[in-house]
mmCIF file of C-alpha atoms in Angstrom:
data_model
loop_
_atom_site.group_PDB
_atom_site.id
_atom_site.type_symbol
_atom_site.label_atom_id
_atom_site.label_comp_id
_atom_site.label_asym_id
_atom_site.label_seq_id
_atom_site.Cartn_x
_atom_site.Cartn_y
_atom_site.Cartn_z
ATOM 1 C CA UNK A 237 0.000 0.000 0.000
ATOM 2 C CA UNK A 238 0.987 3.567 -0.468
ATOM 3 C CA UNK A 239 1.120 4.342 3.197
ATOM 4 C CA UNK A 240 3.662 1.625 3.757
ATOM 5 C CA UNK A 241 5.945 2.862 0.968
ATOM 6 C CA UNK A 242 6.075 6.493 1.947
ATOM 7 C CA UNK A 243 6.644 7.636 5.479
ATOM 8 C CA UNK A 244 3.501 8.660 7.250
ATOM 9 C CA UNK A 245 3.055 12.408 7.312
ATOM 10 C CA UNK A 246 0.807 13.769 10.019
ATOM 11 C CA UNK A 247 -2.029 15.723 8.409
ATOM 12 C CA UNK A 248 -1.409 19.434 8.512
ATOM 13 C CA UNK A 249 -4.174 21.201 10.392
ATOM 14 C CA UNK A 250 -5.858 23.728 8.106
ATOM 15 C CA UNK A 251 -4.451 27.148 8.804
ATOM 16 C CA UNK A 252 -7.008 29.589 10.093
ATOM 17 C CA UNK A 253 -8.199 31.996 7.392
ATOM 18 C CA UNK A 254 -6.325 35.254 7.375
ATOM 19 C CA UNK A 255 -8.237 38.050 9.074
ATOM 20 C CA UNK A 256 -9.870 40.245 6.459
ATOM 21 C CA UNK A 257 -7.839 43.294 5.648
ATOM 22 C CA UNK A 258 -9.088 46.577 7.005
ATOM 23 C CA UNK A 259 -10.630 47.629 3.691
ATOM 24 C CA UNK A 260 -13.215 50.100 2.640
ATOM 25 C CA UNK A 261 -16.736 48.925 3.350
ATOM 26 C CA UNK A 262 -18.993 50.537 0.771
ATOM 27 C CA UNK A 263 -22.327 51.916 1.977
ATOM 28 C CA UNK A 264 -25.272 49.680 1.247
ATOM 29 C CA UNK A 265 -28.920 49.194 1.980
ATOM 30 C CA UNK A 266 -28.171 48.773 5.681
ATOM 31 C CA UNK A 267 -27.370 52.485 5.862
ATOM 32 C CA UNK A 268 -31.039 53.164 5.240
ATOM 33 C CA UNK A 269 -32.221 51.264 8.316
ATOM 34 C CA UNK A 270 -32.871 54.055 10.752
ATOM 35 C CA UNK A 271 -33.669 52.969 14.311
ATOM 36 C CA UNK A 272 -36.991 54.122 15.731
ATOM 37 C CA UNK A 273 -36.971 57.247 17.852
ATOM 38 C CA UNK A 274 -38.906 55.747 20.767
ATOM 39 C CA UNK A 275 -37.004 52.490 21.191
ATOM 40 C CA UNK A 276 -38.955 50.079 23.352
ATOM 41 C CA UNK A 277 -42.097 52.130 23.726
ATOM 42 C CA UNK A 278 -44.762 49.628 22.629
ATOM 43 C CA UNK A 279 -47.205 51.830 20.712
ATOM 44 C CA UNK A 280 -44.711 54.166 19.040
ATOM 45 C CA UNK A 281 -42.311 51.562 17.623
ATOM 46 C CA UNK A 282 -43.174 52.540 14.057
ATOM 47 C CA UNK A 283 -42.261 56.163 14.609
ATOM 48 C CA UNK A 284 -38.860 56.861 13.055
ATOM 49 C CA UNK A 285 -37.074 59.718 11.349
ATOM 50 C CA UNK A 286 -38.712 59.422 7.894
ATOM 51 C CA UNK A 287 -42.152 59.367 9.521
ATOM 52 C CA UNK A 288 -41.256 62.495 11.420
ATOM 53 C CA UNK A 289 -40.081 64.085 8.169
ATOM 54 C CA UNK A 290 -43.351 63.179 6.485
ATOM 55 C CA UNK A 291 -45.339 64.924 9.214
ATOM 56 C CA UNK A 292 -42.945 67.865 9.192
ATOM 57 C CA UNK A 293 -43.286 68.222 5.421
ATOM 58 C CA UNK A 294 -47.069 68.245 5.661
ATOM 59 C CA UNK A 295 -46.870 70.942 8.336
ATOM 60 C CA UNK A 296 -44.416 73.003 6.251
ATOM 61 C CA UNK A 297 -46.599 72.860 3.146
ATOM 62 C CA UNK A 298 -49.724 73.693 5.115
ATOM 63 C CA UNK A 299 -47.978 76.473 7.028
ATOM 64 C CA UNK A 300 -46.507 78.024 3.898
ATOM 65 C CA UNK A 301 -49.769 78.197 1.999
ATOM 66 C CA UNK A 302 -51.734 79.271 5.069
ATOM 67 C CA UNK A 303 -49.268 82.066 5.750
ATOM 68 C CA UNK A 304 -49.088 83.128 2.106
ATOM 69 C CA UNK A 305 -52.850 83.410 1.689
ATOM 70 C CA UNK A 306 -53.730 84.676 5.143
ATOM 71 C CA UNK A 307 -54.397 88.230 3.972
ATOM 72 C CA UNK A 308 -54.540 88.070 0.172
ATOM 73 C CA UNK A 309 -54.287 91.365 -1.619
ATOM 74 C CA UNK A 310 -54.614 92.453 -5.255
ATOM 75 C CA UNK A 311 -50.982 93.497 -5.284
ATOM 76 C CA UNK A 312 -49.350 90.400 -3.809
ATOM 77 C CA UNK A 313 -46.667 90.544 -1.180
ATOM 78 C CA UNK A 314 -43.543 88.456 -1.421
ATOM 79 C CA UNK A 315 -44.927 85.258 0.085
ATOM 80 C CA UNK A 316 -48.218 85.528 -1.735
ATOM 81 C CA UNK A 317 -46.371 86.119 -5.000
ATOM 82 C CA UNK A 318 -44.319 82.973 -4.456
ATOM 83 C CA UNK A 319 -47.383 80.890 -3.676
ATOM 84 C CA UNK A 320 -49.242 82.285 -6.685
ATOM 85 C CA UNK A 321 -46.309 81.622 -8.991
ATOM 86 C CA UNK A 322 -46.077 78.080 -7.715
ATOM 87 C CA UNK A 323 -49.774 77.473 -8.144
ATOM 88 C CA UNK A 324 -49.666 79.092 -11.576
ATOM 89 C CA UNK A 325 -46.826 76.862 -12.697
ATOM 90 C CA UNK A 326 -48.682 73.717 -11.706
ATOM 91 C CA UNK A 327 -51.965 74.965 -13.158
ATOM 92 C CA UNK A 328 -50.647 76.140 -16.511
ATOM 93 C CA UNK A 329 -47.756 73.836 -17.259
ATOM 94 C CA UNK A 330 -48.844 70.615 -15.607
ATOM 95 C CA UNK A 331 -52.623 70.534 -15.234
ATOM 96 C CA UNK A 332 -53.838 72.416 -18.293
ATOM 97 C CA UNK A 333 -51.462 70.790 -20.754
ATOM 98 C CA UNK A 334 -52.073 67.249 -19.562
ATOM 99 C CA UNK A 335 -55.625 67.016 -18.316
ATOM 100 C CA UNK A 336 -57.537 69.113 -20.820
ATOM 101 C CA UNK A 337 -60.630 71.277 -20.401
ATOM 102 C CA UNK A 338 -61.653 69.861 -16.991
ATOM 103 C CA UNK A 339 -58.288 70.550 -15.396
ATOM 104 C CA UNK A 340 -59.493 73.035 -12.797
ATOM 105 C CA UNK A 341 -60.826 70.440 -10.350
ATOM 106 C CA UNK A 342 -57.483 68.684 -10.058
ATOM 107 C CA UNK A 343 -55.255 71.722 -9.549
ATOM 108 C CA UNK A 344 -55.461 71.707 -5.704
ATOM 109 C CA UNK A 345 -54.371 68.087 -5.458
ATOM 110 C CA UNK A 346 -51.549 68.583 -7.934
ATOM 111 C CA UNK A 347 -50.280 71.740 -6.212
ATOM 112 C CA UNK A 348 -50.295 69.994 -2.843
ATOM 113 C CA UNK A 349 -48.636 66.911 -4.283
ATOM 114 C CA UNK A 350 -45.882 68.904 -5.953
ATOM 115 C CA UNK A 351 -45.181 70.994 -2.854
ATOM 116 C CA UNK A 352 -45.217 67.938 -0.581
ATOM 117 C CA UNK A 353 -42.861 65.995 -2.836
ATOM 118 C CA UNK A 354 -40.577 68.978 -3.236
ATOM 119 C CA UNK A 355 -40.208 69.476 0.516
ATOM 120 C CA UNK A 356 -39.711 65.768 1.154
ATOM 121 C CA UNK A 357 -37.121 65.391 -1.585
ATOM 122 C CA UNK A 358 -35.153 68.484 -0.647
ATOM 123 C CA UNK A 359 -34.926 67.043 2.875
ATOM 124 C CA UNK A 360 -32.336 64.797 1.258
ATOM 125 C CA UNK A 361 -29.778 67.591 1.071
ATOM 126 C CA UNK A 362 -31.171 69.885 3.748
ATOM 127 C CA UNK A 363 -28.636 70.320 6.568
ATOM 128 C CA UNK A 364 -29.323 68.306 9.759
ATOM 129 C CA UNK A 365 -32.100 66.310 8.068
ATOM 130 C CA UNK A 366 -30.188 64.876 5.120
ATOM 131 C CA UNK A 367 -32.391 61.931 4.415
ATOM 132 C CA UNK A 368 -34.827 61.902 1.506
ATOM 133 C CA UNK A 369 -38.096 60.601 2.909
ATOM 134 C CA UNK A 370 -38.913 58.603 -0.194
ATOM 135 C CA UNK A 371 -35.702 56.616 0.030
ATOM 136 C CA UNK A 372 -37.967 54.286 2.009
ATOM 137 C CA UNK A 373 -40.183 52.669 -0.629
ATOM 138 C CA UNK A 374 -43.252 52.375 1.587
ATOM 139 C CA UNK A 375 -43.801 56.110 1.498
ATOM 140 C CA UNK A 376 -43.641 56.162 -2.285
ATOM 141 C CA UNK A 377 -46.080 53.222 -2.556
ATOM 142 C CA UNK A 378 -48.627 55.179 -0.536
ATOM 143 C CA UNK A 379 -48.408 58.250 -2.781
ATOM 144 C CA UNK A 380 -48.623 56.156 -5.937
ATOM 145 C CA UNK A 381 -51.652 54.372 -4.482
ATOM 146 C CA UNK A 382 -53.396 57.708 -3.990
ATOM 147 C CA UNK A 383 -52.700 58.630 -7.607
ATOM 148 C CA UNK A 384 -53.891 55.203 -8.777
ATOM 149 C CA UNK A 385 -57.157 55.523 -6.873
ATOM 150 C CA UNK A 386 -57.740 59.034 -8.188
ATOM 151 C CA UNK A 387 -57.221 58.314 -11.869
ATOM 152 C CA UNK A 388 -59.264 55.118 -11.756
ATOM 153 C CA UNK A 389 -62.073 56.730 -9.791
ATOM 154 C CA UNK A 390 -62.189 59.703 -12.146
ATOM 155 C CA UNK A 391 -62.268 57.471 -15.210
ATOM 156 C CA UNK A 392 -64.879 55.135 -13.782
ATOM 157 C CA UNK A 393 -67.138 57.993 -12.822
ATOM 158 C CA UNK A 394 -66.878 59.676 -16.177
ATOM 159 C CA UNK A 395 -67.163 56.671 -18.518
ATOM 160 C CA UNK A 396 -68.671 53.873 -16.460
ATOM 161 C CA UNK A 397 -66.917 50.573 -15.853
ATOM 162 C CA UNK A 398 -67.186 48.997 -19.303
ATOM 163 C CA UNK A 399 -66.374 52.092 -21.320
ATOM 164 C CA UNK A 400 -63.475 52.927 -19.036
ATOM 165 C CA UNK A 401 -62.008 49.470 -19.460
ATOM 166 C CA UNK A 402 -62.468 49.804 -23.204
ATOM 167 C CA UNK A 403 -60.764 53.192 -23.220
ATOM 168 C CA UNK A 404 -57.756 51.874 -21.336
ATOM 169 C CA UNK A 405 -57.280 48.496 -23.013
ATOM 170 C CA UNK A 406 -58.974 48.646 -26.414
ATOM 171 C CA UNK A 407 -57.015 50.972 -28.693
ATOM 172 C CA UNK A 408 -59.035 51.537 -31.866
ATOM 173 C CA UNK A 409 -57.960 50.555 -35.353
ATOM 174 C CA UNK A 410 -55.916 47.507 -34.420
ATOM 175 C CA UNK A 411 -56.172 44.207 -36.334
ATOM 176 C CA UNK A 412 -57.547 41.372 -34.209
ATOM 177 C CA UNK A 413 -54.364 39.305 -34.369
ATOM 178 C CA UNK A 414 -52.400 42.109 -32.767
ATOM 179 C CA UNK A 415 -55.187 42.805 -30.302
ATOM 180 C CA UNK A 416 -54.813 39.376 -28.677
ATOM 181 C CA UNK A 417 -51.372 40.457 -27.528
ATOM 182 C CA UNK A 418 -51.961 44.166 -27.214
ATOM 183 C CA UNK A 419 -54.966 44.173 -24.905
ATOM 184 C CA UNK A 420 -53.328 42.210 -22.060
ATOM 185 C CA UNK A 421 -50.226 44.345 -22.409
ATOM 186 C CA UNK A 422 -52.285 47.510 -22.221
ATOM 187 C CA UNK A 423 -54.158 46.183 -19.208
ATOM 188 C CA UNK A 424 -50.977 45.300 -17.340
ATOM 189 C CA UNK A 425 -49.279 48.511 -18.342
ATOM 190 C CA UNK A 426 -52.156 50.803 -17.415
ATOM 191 C CA UNK A 427 -53.418 49.228 -14.215
ATOM 192 C CA UNK A 428 -50.465 47.430 -12.703
ATOM 193 C CA UNK A 429 -47.240 48.869 -14.029
ATOM 194 C CA UNK A 430 -48.315 52.496 -13.771
ATOM 195 C CA UNK A 431 -48.408 52.688 -9.960
ATOM 196 C CA UNK A 432 -45.398 50.373 -9.701
ATOM 197 C CA UNK A 433 -43.177 52.455 -11.947
ATOM 198 C CA UNK A 434 -44.487 55.689 -10.458
ATOM 199 C CA UNK A 435 -43.482 54.707 -6.947
ATOM 200 C CA UNK A 436 -40.301 52.881 -7.884
ATOM 201 C CA UNK A 437 -39.081 55.803 -9.971
ATOM 202 C CA UNK A 438 -39.383 58.178 -7.047
ATOM 203 C CA UNK A 439 -37.952 55.669 -4.591
ATOM 204 C CA UNK A 440 -35.121 54.597 -6.905
ATOM 205 C CA UNK A 441 -33.974 58.111 -7.631
ATOM 206 C CA UNK A 442 -33.986 59.163 -4.004
ATOM 207 C CA UNK A 443 -32.336 55.913 -2.903
ATOM 208 C CA UNK A 444 -29.636 56.013 -5.569
ATOM 209 C CA UNK A 445 -28.937 59.688 -5.003
ATOM 210 C CA UNK A 446 -28.562 59.261 -1.267
ATOM 211 C CA UNK A 447 -26.365 56.197 -1.763
ATOM 212 C CA UNK A 448 -24.169 58.152 -4.161
ATOM 213 C CA UNK A 449 -23.643 60.933 -1.633
ATOM 214 C CA UNK A 450 -22.940 58.389 1.105
ATOM 215 C CA UNK A 451 -20.396 56.663 -1.111
ATOM 216 C CA UNK A 452 -18.470 59.840 -1.857
ATOM 217 C CA UNK A 453 -18.498 61.141 1.704
ATOM 218 C CA UNK A 454 -17.640 57.788 3.332
ATOM 219 C CA UNK A 455 -15.032 57.123 0.663
ATOM 220 C CA UNK A 456 -13.382 60.486 1.195
ATOM 221 C CA UNK A 457 -13.425 59.970 4.948
ATOM 222 C CA UNK A 458 -11.836 56.539 4.558
ATOM 223 C CA UNK A 459 -9.176 57.881 2.218
ATOM 224 C CA UNK A 460 -8.343 60.690 4.603
ATOM 225 C CA UNK A 461 -8.323 58.875 7.942
ATOM 226 C CA UNK A 462 -8.033 55.095 7.564
ATOM 227 C CA UNK A 463 -6.089 54.468 4.364
ATOM 228 C CA UNK A 464 -2.359 53.865 4.622
ATOM 229 C CA UNK A 465 -1.416 55.133 1.193
ATOM 230 C CA UNK A 466 -0.251 58.744 0.994
ATOM 231 C CA UNK A 467 -1.722 58.993 -2.517
ATOM 232 C CA UNK A 468 -5.197 58.304 -1.174
ATOM 233 C CA UNK A 469 -4.715 60.833 1.615
ATOM 234 C CA UNK A 470 -3.794 63.496 -0.892
ATOM 235 C CA UNK A 471 -6.639 62.615 -3.211
ATOM 236 C CA UNK A 472 -9.362 62.651 -0.575
ATOM 237 C CA UNK A 473 -10.177 66.400 -0.828
ATOM 238 C CA UNK A 474 -11.156 65.781 -4.442
ATOM 239 C CA UNK A 475 -13.616 63.132 -3.310
ATOM 240 C CA UNK A 476 -15.072 65.632 -0.838
ATOM 241 C CA UNK A 477 -15.257 68.192 -3.627
ATOM 242 C CA UNK A 478 -17.046 65.718 -5.848
ATOM 243 C CA UNK A 479 -19.485 65.009 -3.025
ATOM 244 C CA UNK A 480 -20.363 68.706 -3.050
ATOM 245 C CA UNK A 481 -20.793 68.686 -6.822
ATOM 246 C CA UNK A 482 -23.046 65.638 -6.568
ATOM 247 C CA UNK A 483 -25.073 67.427 -3.891
ATOM 248 C CA UNK A 484 -25.960 70.103 -6.435
ATOM 249 C CA UNK A 485 -26.758 67.413 -8.965
ATOM 250 C CA UNK A 486 -28.997 65.759 -6.377
ATOM 251 C CA UNK A 487 -30.799 69.047 -5.803
ATOM 252 C CA UNK A 488 -31.590 69.104 -9.512
ATOM 253 C CA UNK A 489 -32.701 65.460 -9.557
ATOM 254 C CA UNK A 490 -34.937 65.949 -6.538
ATOM 255 C CA UNK A 491 -36.781 68.866 -8.126
ATOM 256 C CA UNK A 492 -37.102 66.996 -11.429
ATOM 257 C CA UNK A 493 -38.488 63.887 -9.717
ATOM 258 C CA UNK A 494 -41.104 65.896 -7.834
ATOM 259 C CA UNK A 495 -42.040 67.521 -11.158
ATOM 260 C CA UNK A 496 -42.213 64.191 -12.981
ATOM 261 C CA UNK A 497 -44.367 62.540 -10.336
ATOM 262 C CA UNK A 498 -46.825 65.427 -10.565
ATOM 263 C CA UNK A 499 -46.786 65.567 -14.346
ATOM 264 C CA UNK A 500 -47.358 61.816 -14.656
ATOM 265 C CA UNK A 501 -50.243 61.996 -12.193
ATOM 266 C CA UNK A 502 -51.790 64.737 -14.325
ATOM 267 C CA UNK A 503 -51.126 62.755 -17.477
ATOM 268 C CA UNK A 504 -52.798 59.621 -16.076
ATOM 269 C CA UNK A 505 -55.827 61.628 -14.982
ATOM 270 C CA UNK A 506 -55.927 63.168 -18.460
ATOM 271 C CA UNK A 507 -55.777 59.731 -20.076
ATOM 272 C CA UNK A 508 -58.674 58.560 -17.914
ATOM 273 C CA UNK A 509 -60.761 61.587 -18.835
ATOM 274 C CA UNK A 510 -60.001 61.456 -22.567
ATOM 275 C CA UNK A 511 -62.865 60.979 -24.979
ATOM 276 C CA UNK A 512 -62.779 57.899 -27.149
ATOM 277 C CA UNK A 513 -60.638 58.534 -30.138
ATOM 278 C CA UNK B 1166 -8.862 40.694 -4.981
ATOM 279 C CA UNK B 1167 -11.962 42.436 -6.104
ATOM 280 C CA UNK B 1168 -15.059 41.977 -4.008
ATOM 281 C CA UNK B 1169 -18.601 42.985 -4.656
ATOM 282 C CA UNK B 1170 -21.792 41.887 -6.227
ATOM 283 C CA UNK B 1171 -21.992 40.844 -9.851
ATOM 284 C CA UNK B 1172 -25.474 42.375 -9.790
ATOM 285 C CA UNK B 1173 -23.897 45.785 -10.055
ATOM 286 C CA UNK B 1174 -22.017 44.848 -13.237
ATOM 287 C CA UNK B 1175 -25.268 43.633 -14.730
ATOM 288 C CA UNK B 1176 -27.018 46.779 -13.657
ATOM 289 C CA UNK B 1177 -24.290 48.892 -15.205
ATOM 290 C CA UNK B 1178 -24.728 47.060 -18.507
ATOM 291 C CA UNK B 1179 -28.500 47.342 -18.375
ATOM 292 C CA UNK B 1180 -28.294 51.076 -17.734
ATOM 293 C CA UNK B 1181 -26.836 51.559 -21.220
ATOM 294 C CA UNK B 1182 -30.239 51.135 -22.863
ATOM 295 C CA UNK B 1183 -32.154 53.710 -20.836
ATOM 296 C CA UNK B 1184 -29.152 56.023 -21.151
ATOM 297 C CA UNK B 1185 -29.400 55.936 -24.915
ATOM 298 C CA UNK B 1186 -33.172 56.340 -24.669
ATOM 299 C CA UNK B 1187 -32.969 59.421 -22.462
ATOM 300 C CA UNK B 1188 -30.362 60.872 -24.812
ATOM 301 C CA UNK B 1189 -32.645 60.392 -27.798
ATOM 302 C CA UNK B 1190 -35.581 61.979 -25.983
ATOM 303 C CA UNK B 1191 -33.682 65.118 -25.089
ATOM 304 C CA UNK B 1192 -31.991 65.315 -28.487
ATOM 305 C CA UNK B 1193 -35.428 65.359 -30.071
ATOM 306 C CA UNK B 1194 -36.544 67.983 -27.562
ATOM 307 C CA UNK B 1195 -33.589 70.227 -28.384
ATOM 308 C CA UNK B 1196 -34.189 69.765 -32.098
ATOM 309 C CA UNK B 1197 -37.824 70.651 -31.709
ATOM 310 C CA UNK B 1198 -37.118 73.791 -29.684
ATOM 311 C CA UNK B 1199 -34.420 74.865 -32.152
ATOM 312 C CA UNK B 1200 -36.852 74.563 -35.020
ATOM 313 C CA UNK B 1201 -39.811 76.102 -33.246
ATOM 314 C CA UNK B 1202 -38.891 78.026 -30.105
ATOM 315 C CA UNK B 1203 -42.491 78.991 -29.327
ATOM 316 C CA UNK B 1204 -43.440 75.315 -28.839
ATOM 317 C CA UNK B 1205 -41.045 74.999 -25.921
ATOM 318 C CA UNK B 1206 -43.666 74.762 -23.188
ATOM 319 C CA UNK B 1207 -45.619 71.936 -24.792
ATOM 320 C CA UNK B 1208 -42.495 70.085 -25.846
ATOM 321 C CA UNK B 1209 -41.026 70.294 -22.357
ATOM 322 C CA UNK B 1210 -43.962 68.431 -20.862
ATOM 323 C CA UNK B 1211 -43.765 65.715 -23.499
ATOM 324 C CA UNK B 1212 -39.998 65.487 -23.155
ATOM 325 C CA UNK B 1213 -40.191 64.983 -19.410
ATOM 326 C CA UNK B 1214 -42.839 62.299 -19.754
ATOM 327 C CA UNK B 1215 -40.684 60.515 -22.325
ATOM 328 C CA UNK B 1216 -37.660 60.910 -20.087
ATOM 329 C CA UNK B 1217 -39.563 59.431 -17.158
ATOM 330 C CA UNK B 1218 -40.819 56.472 -19.163
ATOM 331 C CA UNK B 1219 -37.402 55.489 -20.483
ATOM 332 C CA UNK B 1220 -35.782 56.122 -17.140
ATOM 333 C CA UNK B 1221 -38.232 53.718 -15.497
ATOM 334 C CA UNK B 1222 -36.280 50.813 -16.992
ATOM 335 C CA UNK B 1223 -33.073 51.934 -15.336
ATOM 336 C CA UNK B 1224 -34.834 52.427 -12.018
ATOM 337 C CA UNK B 1225 -36.445 48.993 -12.115
ATOM 338 C CA UNK B 1226 -32.999 47.577 -12.884
ATOM 339 C CA UNK B 1227 -31.547 49.395 -9.896
ATOM 340 C CA UNK B 1228 -34.210 48.073 -7.558
ATOM 341 C CA UNK B 1229 -33.811 44.536 -8.859
ATOM 342 C CA UNK B 1230 -30.020 44.757 -8.561
ATOM 343 C CA UNK B 1231 -30.438 45.361 -4.842
ATOM 344 C CA UNK B 1232 -33.407 43.084 -4.320
ATOM 345 C CA UNK B 1233 -32.247 39.860 -5.967
#
């Protein structure tokens, strides 16, 4: 046998795995888990920072418009002018262009929605808050659900159930062979994918933007304090600088996302109200 | 030794498509405004809706890259 030919070698115990090097740990989804404010209090376990921000944003929006229209005058003051401009922007550029002749009813909801989203998104770069509320998807689902209910309710009330379904899933002038495929696609796209993409778009942008800022700031901090290489130490101010640049980019993205959510809500309402064509 | 999730490589590849799409949307918007500056307001709305629709693909990819 082999063991008799060669001298017996005692089996080498497996060497313990080398301790992982002190490397850079990139920020991930765990950085979005914020502990509740009232830890251990039984009823208020759900109450955390994003919830607080949501309430704060509602108060800010309400307070701003209440203050701006407290004593309205023909020649508007500064606050009233701002509120009127804001309302005018939503009314003329979002509601009228997308909804059509019956746009006036939906202007209050759209103005409130836009202002609420704007405040919540800008919380992402606002000093001492610095967390976009909609980086938690649950918040975005709720807003998209409200939009979904509104555009379906409006369409059902105007056309009735059968005509509304026909409007949404039965595009005219399509050969029957194509229709077999097209109608299910239209149904899925209009009733299921619309709220999903609406909420995920908002959530994804806020999430990705916040993650990007975290990456640059944590990376710069690691390069400055923990890294051994002198090159990284010298380069870290540039990472900080880029974090500042990305903050401005995030400001732009946050405004655009609030705008897009509002404009898509208006567009869905307009599609529900459209006459058969 | 490079560590990380292969999901992110896949997401990076899949972001190419929406990137091209968003580029086309805004190129068309710029063309339209250059030809007819007075149509800017209407075109802007349409451009942002088109931007949002093509961007949705990238966002869904991002969510799936983290979720799966």
